[in-house]
mmCIF file of C-alpha atoms and ligand atoms in Angstrom:
data_model
loop_
_atom_site.group_PDB
_atom_site.id
_atom_site.type_symbol
_atom_site.label_atom_id
_atom_site.label_comp_id
_atom_site.label_asym_id
_atom_site.label_seq_id
_atom_site.Cartn_x
_atom_site.Cartn_y
_atom_site.Cartn_z
ATOM 1 C CA UNK S 1 -0.211 0.828 -0.052
ATOM 2 C CA UNK S 2 1.659 3.461 -0.342
ATOM 3 C CA UNK S 3 2.538 5.021 2.419
ATOM 4 C CA UNK S 4 1.969 8.236 2.075
ATOM 5 C CA UNK S 5 0.787 10.815 4.679
ATOM 6 C CA UNK S 6 0.041 7.457 6.266
ATOM 7 C CA UNK S 7 2.067 7.414 10.063
ATOM 8 C CA UNK S 8 5.246 4.411 11.043
ATOM 9 C CA UNK S 9 6.387 3.568 14.369
ATOM 10 C CA UNK S 10 9.357 2.278 14.315
ATOM 11 C CA UNK S 11 11.908 0.639 17.199
ATOM 12 C CA UNK S 12 14.883 0.432 17.035
ATOM 13 C CA UNK S 13 14.965 3.433 14.160
ATOM 14 C CA UNK S 14 17.858 5.026 15.408
ATOM 15 C CA UNK S 15 20.891 3.001 14.399
ATOM 16 C CA UNK S 16 21.735 0.766 11.159
ATOM 17 C CA UNK S 17 18.467 -1.215 9.206
ATOM 18 C CA UNK S 18 15.724 0.628 11.472
ATOM 19 C CA UNK S 19 17.595 3.719 10.447
ATOM 20 C CA UNK S 20 17.032 2.094 6.690
ATOM 21 C CA UNK S 21 14.016 1.868 6.839
ATOM 22 C CA UNK S 22 13.521 5.480 8.622
ATOM 23 C CA UNK S 23 15.500 6.829 5.575
ATOM 24 C CA UNK S 24 13.384 5.353 2.798
ATOM 25 C CA UNK S 25 9.511 6.117 4.429
ATOM 26 C CA UNK S 26 10.379 9.518 5.443
ATOM 27 C CA UNK S 27 11.934 9.839 1.703
ATOM 28 C CA UNK S 28 8.589 7.335 0.318
ATOM 29 C CA UNK S 29 6.567 10.509 2.660
ATOM 30 C CA UNK S 30 5.869 8.660 5.900
ATOM 31 C CA UNK S 31 5.825 10.505 9.050
ATOM 32 C CA UNK S 32 8.199 8.099 11.178
ATOM 33 C CA UNK S 33 7.924 8.218 15.241
ATOM 34 C CA UNK S 34 11.644 6.339 16.136
ATOM 35 C CA UNK S 35 11.322 4.485 18.544
ATOM 36 C CA UNK S 36 14.887 3.951 19.734
ATOM 37 C CA UNK S 37 16.692 3.151 23.698
ATOM 38 C CA UNK S 38 19.050 5.501 22.880
ATOM 39 C CA UNK S 39 18.108 9.110 23.366
ATOM 40 C CA UNK S 40 22.007 10.367 21.384
ATOM 41 C CA UNK S 41 21.859 7.941 18.375
ATOM 42 C CA UNK S 42 17.737 9.417 18.723
ATOM 43 C CA UNK S 43 18.925 12.944 19.342
ATOM 44 C CA UNK S 44 21.325 12.101 15.573
ATOM 45 C CA UNK S 45 18.930 10.308 13.257
ATOM 46 C CA UNK S 46 15.999 13.162 14.366
ATOM 47 C CA UNK S 47 19.328 15.730 13.524
ATOM 48 C CA UNK S 48 20.448 13.744 9.477
ATOM 49 C CA UNK S 49 16.277 13.139 8.601
ATOM 50 C CA UNK S 50 16.370 16.910 8.579
ATOM 51 C CA UNK S 51 11.934 16.287 8.291
ATOM 52 C CA UNK S 52 11.139 17.719 11.968
ATOM 53 C CA UNK S 53 7.130 17.696 10.420
ATOM 54 C CA UNK S 54 7.199 13.742 9.472
ATOM 55 C CA UNK S 55 9.709 12.783 12.135
ATOM 56 C CA UNK S 56 8.923 12.461 15.985
ATOM 57 C CA UNK S 57 11.546 10.296 18.491
ATOM 58 C CA UNK S 58 10.754 9.098 21.711
ATOM 59 C CA UNK S 59 13.436 6.858 24.159
ATOM 60 C CA UNK S 60 11.877 3.379 24.927
ATOM 61 C CA UNK S 61 13.639 0.236 25.943
ATOM 62 C CA UNK S 62 11.349 -2.101 23.655
ATOM 63 C CA UNK S 63 10.539 -4.501 27.257
ATOM 64 C CA UNK S 64 9.559 -2.508 28.668
ATOM 65 C CA UNK S 65 5.349 -2.490 27.599
ATOM 66 C CA UNK S 66 3.864 0.620 30.304
ATOM 67 C CA UNK S 67 6.303 2.701 28.627
ATOM 68 C CA UNK S 68 5.305 1.133 24.758
ATOM 69 C CA UNK S 69 2.012 1.869 25.476
ATOM 70 C CA UNK S 70 3.473 5.670 26.925
ATOM 71 C CA UNK S 71 5.227 5.923 23.453
ATOM 72 C CA UNK S 72 2.120 4.414 21.286
ATOM 73 C CA UNK S 73 0.494 8.055 23.025
ATOM 74 C CA UNK S 74 2.774 10.032 22.100
ATOM 75 C CA UNK S 75 3.334 9.047 18.305
ATOM 76 C CA UNK S 76 -1.061 9.516 18.221
ATOM 77 C CA UNK S 77 -0.644 13.134 20.072
ATOM 78 C CA UNK S 78 1.534 13.673 16.974
ATOM 79 C CA UNK S 79 0.347 11.870 14.251
ATOM 80 C CA UNK S 80 -2.970 11.367 14.709
ATOM 81 C CA UNK S 81 -2.924 7.082 13.560
ATOM 82 C CA UNK S 82 -0.446 5.084 13.863
ATOM 83 C CA UNK S 83 -0.706 2.019 10.433
ATOM 84 C CA UNK S 84 2.186 1.364 10.220
ATOM 85 C CA UNK S 85 4.221 -0.947 13.112
ATOM 86 C CA UNK S 86 8.618 -1.385 12.614
ATOM 87 C CA UNK S 87 9.836 -4.114 14.913
ATOM 88 C CA UNK S 88 12.964 -4.221 14.785
ATOM 89 C CA UNK S 89 14.737 -3.919 17.948
ATOM 90 C CA UNK S 90 16.897 -6.121 18.897
ATOM 91 C CA UNK S 91 20.298 -6.704 19.620
ATOM 92 C CA UNK S 92 23.150 -9.588 18.718
ATOM 93 C CA UNK S 93 23.588 -12.313 21.021
ATOM 94 C CA UNK S 94 25.757 -14.514 20.363
ATOM 95 C CA UNK S 95 27.902 -17.724 22.065
ATOM 96 C CA UNK S 96 27.755 -21.718 22.481
ATOM 97 C CA UNK S 97 24.949 -22.886 23.947
ATOM 98 C CA UNK S 98 26.992 -24.468 26.839
ATOM 99 C CA UNK S 99 28.152 -21.000 28.022
ATOM 100 C CA UNK S 100 24.100 -19.608 28.362
ATOM 101 C CA UNK S 101 23.188 -18.967 31.698
ATOM 102 C CA UNK S 102 19.343 -17.499 31.777
ATOM 103 C CA UNK S 103 20.581 -14.038 32.098
ATOM 104 C CA UNK S 104 21.914 -14.459 29.032
ATOM 105 C CA UNK S 105 18.459 -16.488 27.228
ATOM 106 C CA UNK S 106 16.798 -14.083 29.196
ATOM 107 C CA UNK S 107 17.814 -10.246 27.981
ATOM 108 C CA UNK S 108 17.972 -12.105 24.120
ATOM 109 C CA UNK S 109 14.394 -13.810 24.433
ATOM 110 C CA UNK S 110 13.313 -10.390 26.477
ATOM 111 C CA UNK S 111 13.966 -8.058 23.174
ATOM 112 C CA UNK S 112 14.046 -9.457 20.516
ATOM 113 C CA UNK S 113 10.809 -11.937 20.874
ATOM 114 C CA UNK S 114 9.255 -9.778 23.649
ATOM 115 C CA UNK S 115 9.476 -6.489 22.249
ATOM 116 C CA UNK S 116 8.170 -7.450 19.409
ATOM 117 C CA UNK S 117 5.041 -9.185 21.723
ATOM 118 C CA UNK S 118 4.727 -5.737 23.321
ATOM 119 C CA UNK S 119 4.296 -3.798 19.921
ATOM 120 C CA UNK S 120 1.888 -6.146 18.821
ATOM 121 C CA UNK S 121 -0.277 -5.865 22.086
ATOM 122 C CA UNK S 122 0.609 -1.742 22.362
ATOM 123 C CA UNK S 123 0.032 -0.605 18.383
ATOM 124 C CA UNK S 124 -2.292 -3.198 16.666
ATOM 125 C CA UNK S 125 -5.717 -2.938 18.447
ATOM 126 C CA UNK S 126 -4.461 1.072 17.695
ATOM 127 C CA UNK S 127 -4.245 0.414 14.374
ATOM 128 C CA UNK S 128 -6.926 -2.440 14.075
ATOM 129 C CA UNK S 129 -9.755 0.371 15.752
ATOM 130 C CA UNK S 130 -8.825 3.408 13.255
ATOM 131 C CA UNK S 131 -9.921 0.934 10.903
ATOM 132 C CA UNK S 132 -7.846 2.351 7.887
ATOM 133 C CA UNK S 133 -5.861 -0.850 7.614
ATOM 134 C CA UNK S 134 -1.613 -0.905 7.872
ATOM 135 C CA UNK S 135 1.009 -2.887 8.009
ATOM 136 C CA UNK S 136 3.116 -4.927 11.009
ATOM 137 C CA UNK S 137 6.678 -5.572 9.867
ATOM 138 C CA UNK S 138 8.659 -7.967 12.280
ATOM 139 C CA UNK S 139 12.930 -7.924 12.007
ATOM 140 C CA UNK S 140 13.507 -11.996 12.076
ATOM 141 C CA UNK S 141 16.957 -12.125 10.219
ATOM 142 C CA UNK S 142 18.137 -14.916 7.883
ATOM 143 C CA UNK S 143 19.718 -16.468 10.690
ATOM 144 C CA UNK S 144 15.686 -17.972 11.643
ATOM 145 C CA UNK S 145 16.075 -19.489 8.035
ATOM 146 C CA UNK S 146 19.258 -21.305 7.627
ATOM 147 C CA UNK S 147 20.849 -21.555 11.648
ATOM 148 C CA UNK S 148 23.897 -21.257 11.915
ATOM 149 C CA UNK S 149 25.978 -22.781 15.153
ATOM 150 C CA UNK S 150 26.874 -19.916 18.143
ATOM 151 C CA UNK S 151 23.445 -18.754 17.991
ATOM 152 C CA UNK S 152 20.595 -20.305 19.504
ATOM 153 C CA UNK S 153 19.613 -17.502 22.052
ATOM 154 C CA UNK S 154 18.878 -15.543 18.825
ATOM 155 C CA UNK S 155 17.470 -18.329 16.683
ATOM 156 C CA UNK S 156 15.261 -18.738 18.822
ATOM 157 C CA UNK S 157 13.924 -15.641 19.014
ATOM 158 C CA UNK S 158 14.484 -14.056 15.316
ATOM 159 C CA UNK S 159 12.458 -18.035 14.143
ATOM 160 C CA UNK S 160 9.650 -16.746 17.323
ATOM 161 C CA UNK S 161 9.643 -13.388 15.271
ATOM 162 C CA UNK S 162 9.138 -14.718 11.335
ATOM 163 C CA UNK S 163 6.958 -17.711 13.298
ATOM 164 C CA UNK S 164 4.736 -14.703 14.302
ATOM 165 C CA UNK S 165 4.067 -12.938 11.561
ATOM 166 C CA UNK S 166 3.832 -15.975 9.229
ATOM 167 C CA UNK S 167 1.122 -17.019 11.426
ATOM 168 C CA UNK S 168 -0.532 -13.651 11.756
ATOM 169 C CA UNK S 169 -1.162 -12.250 8.115
ATOM 170 C CA UNK S 170 -4.376 -14.639 7.003
ATOM 171 C CA UNK S 171 -5.621 -12.943 10.438
ATOM 172 C CA UNK S 172 -4.756 -9.588 10.227
ATOM 173 C CA UNK S 173 -5.682 -9.511 6.008
ATOM 174 C CA UNK S 174 -9.436 -9.674 6.642
ATOM 175 C CA UNK S 175 -8.715 -6.215 8.816
ATOM 176 C CA UNK S 176 -6.639 -5.113 5.792
ATOM 177 C CA UNK S 177 -4.427 -5.205 8.055
ATOM 178 C CA UNK S 178 -0.693 -6.582 5.455
ATOM 179 C CA UNK S 179 1.740 -8.681 7.317
ATOM 180 C CA UNK S 180 6.134 -8.604 6.558
ATOM 181 C CA UNK S 181 8.548 -11.299 7.629
ATOM 182 C CA UNK S 182 11.877 -9.604 7.345
ATOM 183 C CA UNK S 183 14.682 -12.014 6.853
ATOM 184 C CA UNK S 184 18.293 -9.524 6.417
ATOM 185 C CA UNK S 185 21.124 -11.139 5.947
ATOM 186 C CA UNK S 186 24.454 -8.762 6.500
ATOM 187 C CA UNK S 187 23.944 -5.251 7.147
ATOM 188 C CA UNK S 188 26.007 -2.646 8.755
ATOM 189 C CA UNK S 189 25.396 -1.219 11.626
ATOM 190 C CA UNK S 190 25.719 -0.699 15.436
ATOM 191 C CA UNK S 191 24.630 -4.321 16.133
ATOM 192 C CA UNK S 192 28.137 -5.069 17.448
ATOM 193 C CA UNK S 193 27.568 -2.548 19.847
ATOM 194 C CA UNK S 194 25.022 -4.408 21.929
ATOM 195 C CA UNK S 195 26.891 -5.492 24.999
ATOM 196 C CA UNK S 196 26.368 -1.779 26.088
ATOM 197 C CA UNK S 197 22.754 -1.926 25.906
ATOM 198 C CA UNK S 198 22.034 -5.345 28.847
ATOM 199 C CA UNK S 199 20.483 -4.223 31.461
ATOM 200 C CA UNK S 200 22.084 -4.493 34.666
ATOM 201 C CA UNK S 201 20.319 -7.252 36.793
ATOM 202 C CA UNK S 202 20.324 -8.959 33.590
ATOM 203 C CA UNK S 203 24.818 -8.824 34.272
ATOM 204 C CA UNK S 204 24.526 -11.683 36.930
ATOM 205 C CA UNK S 205 24.188 -15.137 35.892
ATOM 206 C CA UNK S 206 26.348 -13.761 32.633
ATOM 207 C CA UNK S 207 28.266 -16.954 30.359
ATOM 208 C CA UNK S 208 28.843 -14.035 27.325
ATOM 209 C CA UNK S 209 30.772 -11.413 28.849
ATOM 210 C CA UNK S 210 33.652 -12.177 26.766
ATOM 211 C CA UNK S 211 31.741 -12.525 23.438
ATOM 212 C CA UNK S 212 30.512 -9.007 24.422
ATOM 213 C CA UNK S 213 33.369 -7.733 24.802
ATOM 214 C CA UNK S 214 35.004 -9.512 21.651
ATOM 215 C CA UNK S 215 31.910 -7.791 19.726
ATOM 216 C CA UNK S 216 32.312 -4.965 20.912
ATOM 217 C CA UNK S 217 35.896 -4.855 18.956
ATOM 218 C CA UNK S 218 34.168 -6.495 15.184
ATOM 219 C CA UNK S 219 33.993 -3.615 12.743
ATOM 220 C CA UNK S 220 31.825 -3.675 9.782
ATOM 221 C CA UNK S 221 32.731 -5.208 6.840
ATOM 222 C CA UNK S 222 32.143 -3.532 3.220
ATOM 223 C CA UNK S 223 30.848 -6.480 2.352
ATOM 224 C CA UNK S 224 28.085 -5.954 3.956
ATOM 225 C CA UNK S 225 24.862 -4.468 2.453
ATOM 226 C CA UNK S 226 24.416 -0.766 3.515
ATOM 227 C CA UNK S 227 21.178 0.127 5.808
ATOM 228 C CA UNK S 228 19.620 2.834 3.433
ATOM 229 C CA UNK S 229 19.909 -0.027 0.729
ATOM 230 C CA UNK S 230 18.321 -2.203 3.279
ATOM 231 C CA UNK S 231 15.614 0.022 4.200
ATOM 232 C CA UNK S 232 14.548 0.787 0.276
ATOM 233 C CA UNK S 233 14.104 -2.652 0.281
ATOM 234 C CA UNK S 234 11.787 -2.903 2.538
ATOM 235 C CA UNK S 235 9.972 -0.045 1.834
ATOM 236 C CA UNK S 236 9.528 -1.774 -1.717
ATOM 237 C CA UNK S 237 8.128 -5.446 0.924
ATOM 238 C CA UNK S 238 5.633 -3.189 1.835
ATOM 239 C CA UNK S 239 3.855 -1.002 -0.638
ATOM 240 C CA UNK S 240 3.847 -5.058 -2.643
ATOM 241 C CA UNK S 241 2.386 -6.598 0.946
ATOM 242 C CA UNK S 242 4.688 -8.784 0.640
ATOM 243 C CA UNK S 243 5.214 -11.992 3.032
ATOM 244 C CA UNK S 244 9.155 -12.462 3.425
ATOM 245 C CA UNK S 245 11.431 -9.780 2.771
ATOM 246 C CA UNK S 246 14.631 -11.373 1.948
ATOM 247 C CA UNK S 247 18.185 -9.338 1.138
ATOM 248 C CA UNK S 248 21.064 -11.761 -0.658
ATOM 249 C CA UNK S 249 20.461 -13.652 -2.961
ATOM 250 C CA UNK S 250 23.478 -16.274 -1.372
ATOM 251 C CA UNK S 251 21.504 -17.567 0.827
ATOM 252 C CA UNK S 252 19.277 -19.209 -1.372
ATOM 253 C CA UNK S 253 21.458 -22.956 -1.596
ATOM 254 C CA UNK S 254 21.229 -22.861 2.317
ATOM 255 C CA UNK S 255 17.400 -22.193 2.305
ATOM 256 C CA UNK S 256 17.499 -25.078 -0.586
ATOM 257 C CA UNK S 257 19.626 -27.582 1.679
ATOM 258 C CA UNK S 258 17.647 -27.589 4.585
ATOM 259 C CA UNK S 259 14.321 -27.731 2.946
ATOM 260 C CA UNK S 260 15.063 -29.869 1.527
ATOM 261 C CA UNK S 261 16.412 -32.316 4.448
ATOM 262 C CA UNK S 262 12.808 -31.213 5.977
ATOM 263 C CA UNK S 263 10.988 -32.678 2.985
ATOM 264 C CA UNK S 264 13.429 -35.293 2.976
ATOM 265 C CA UNK S 265 12.016 -36.486 6.110
ATOM 266 C CA UNK S 266 8.650 -35.953 5.926
ATOM 267 C CA UNK S 267 7.508 -40.581 6.631
ATOM 268 C CA UNK S 268 7.064 -41.950 2.789
ATOM 269 C CA UNK S 269 4.363 -44.187 3.774
ATOM 270 C CA UNK S 270 0.422 -43.738 2.567
ATOM 271 C CA UNK S 271 -1.562 -40.772 3.374
ATOM 272 C CA UNK S 272 -4.899 -41.329 4.945
ATOM 273 C CA UNK S 273 -6.927 -39.253 3.658
ATOM 274 C CA UNK S 274 -9.464 -38.841 6.996
ATOM 275 C CA UNK S 275 -6.627 -36.979 8.162
ATOM 276 C CA UNK S 276 -5.186 -35.141 5.681
ATOM 277 C CA UNK S 277 -8.586 -33.904 5.031
ATOM 278 C CA UNK S 278 -9.354 -32.942 8.873
ATOM 279 C CA UNK S 279 -5.492 -31.641 8.418
ATOM 280 C CA UNK S 280 -6.724 -29.507 4.959
ATOM 281 C CA UNK S 281 -9.379 -27.993 7.443
ATOM 282 C CA UNK S 282 -7.182 -26.823 9.865
ATOM 283 C CA UNK S 283 -4.803 -25.356 7.566
ATOM 284 C CA UNK S 284 -7.080 -23.318 6.312
ATOM 285 C CA UNK S 285 -9.095 -22.072 9.521
HETATM 286 P P1 NAI Z 1 21.817 -1.347 14.893
HETATM 287 O O1 NAI Z 1 22.770 -1.728 17.234
HETATM 288 O O2 NAI Z 1 22.412 -0.521 14.244
HETATM 289 O O3 NAI Z 1 20.143 -0.639 15.953
HETATM 290 C C1 NAI Z 1 19.007 -2.056 16.532
HETATM 291 C C2 NAI Z 1 18.732 -0.110 16.909
HETATM 292 O O4 NAI Z 1 17.648 -0.389 18.152
HETATM 293 C C3 NAI Z 1 19.500 -0.053 18.229
HETATM 294 O O5 NAI Z 1 19.936 1.331 17.952
HETATM 295 C C4 NAI Z 1 19.333 0.059 19.992
HETATM 296 O O6 NAI Z 1 19.260 1.251 20.670
HETATM 297 C C5 NAI Z 1 17.873 -0.188 19.316
HETATM 298 N N1 NAI Z 1 17.535 -1.220 20.585
HETATM 299 C C6 NAI Z 1 17.907 -2.366 21.440
HETATM 300 N N2 NAI Z 1 17.287 -2.532 22.275
HETATM 301 C C7 NAI Z 1 16.910 -2.362 22.328
HETATM 302 C C8 NAI Z 1 15.481 -2.408 23.487
HETATM 303 N N3 NAI Z 1 15.708 -3.052 24.119
HETATM 304 N N4 NAI Z 1 14.127 -1.078 23.331
HETATM 305 C C9 NAI Z 1 14.328 0.137 22.023
HETATM 306 N N5 NAI Z 1 15.589 -0.263 21.439
HETATM 307 C C10 NAI Z 1 16.460 -0.964 21.117
HETATM 308 O O7 NAI Z 1 22.032 -3.470 14.594
HETATM 309 P P2 NAI Z 1 21.324 -3.658 13.016
HETATM 310 O O8 NAI Z 1 21.885 -4.737 12.998
HETATM 311 O O9 NAI Z 1 20.596 -2.649 12.715
HETATM 312 O O10 NAI Z 1 19.813 -4.666 14.512
HETATM 313 C C11 NAI Z 1 17.767 -4.540 13.783
HETATM 314 C C12 NAI Z 1 16.822 -5.678 13.459
HETATM 315 O O11 NAI Z 1 18.002 -6.375 12.722
HETATM 316 C C13 NAI Z 1 17.691 -6.140 14.431
HETATM 317 O O12 NAI Z 1 16.833 -6.490 14.857
HETATM 318 C C14 NAI Z 1 18.786 -7.560 14.546
HETATM 319 O O13 NAI Z 1 19.272 -8.950 15.362
HETATM 320 C C15 NAI Z 1 18.582 -7.131 12.873
HETATM 321 N N6 NAI Z 1 19.071 -8.635 12.330
HETATM 322 C C16 NAI Z 1 20.266 -7.197 11.655
HETATM 323 C C17 NAI Z 1 21.595 -7.864 10.556
HETATM 324 C C18 NAI Z 1 23.118 -6.952 11.000
HETATM 325 O O14 NAI Z 1 23.446 -7.548 9.963
HETATM 326 N N7 NAI Z 1 22.921 -5.555 11.019
HETATM 327 C C19 NAI Z 1 21.052 -8.669 9.859
HETATM 328 C C20 NAI Z 1 19.980 -9.637 10.544
HETATM 329 C C21 NAI Z 1 18.400 -9.795 10.739
#
């Protein structure tokens, strides 16, 4: 759908991919509320965008449900209605599963999955209420489609986020709300600095402190896609209401291999017709 004159609420929009999406939306004529935990990055993004008539910023930790509602109130006070939710805020949390402690799981799942859930619970009813329709975009990851080693927590959250978008797409179509699951490959961003965002109360029972310190020193590769290019791809996906938004053809063979393995595991036994009918009924509803 056309985004001109519509309002998008973009979490994690002050840096990296989120900011790339914000730039594309602003250029296409949308109003954008940038919600991010980093106030300084919000200020810098607002100044760089130089489009104050279309841009509002609000400091928000997406794991804080009361603050999320307050941020949505502010968005509506400024622009009247929210049409699009871009659930993009996320952190990098990587390491061996054998080192993962509860604080690591809670932080990773809390931001990368919980943040998306909080966005849906807060904003979906508001989109439905105004009746003008809209769009949900959830930032998952290519790693949801090709899970790799040392990414158990990240993959758990991102696979869940992709699954949510797939599951709600049909339900929301009848409300004229489109849904896109966004699975980017490597993109230049600030994600290596995630560790500084880990809250104090989730630092005691962690096995990943050294990993986070190491990640901070990892530079962006020049081969990674720019956030601006990715933002344009997401905008195009919104305009077409694509269910899946992908960025890198290089992952195609790996995805094929994974799905071939899944298909090879389908039991090669005769189909029970009655059972098949029941399953088709469930899938259609
Ligand atoms: P980034 O660090 O540049 O941007 C993430 C933004 O989210 C930052 O502005 C950060 O302040 C904000 N944020 C983090 N925790 C937050 C919280 N609790 N509440 C509110 N805002 C919070 O990183 P990037 O790479 O742009 O990440 C954006 C999304 O893309 C994430 O969900 C990430 O998992 C995903 N992704 C990134 C890939 C990449 O290669 N950069 C690849 C696949 C997925």
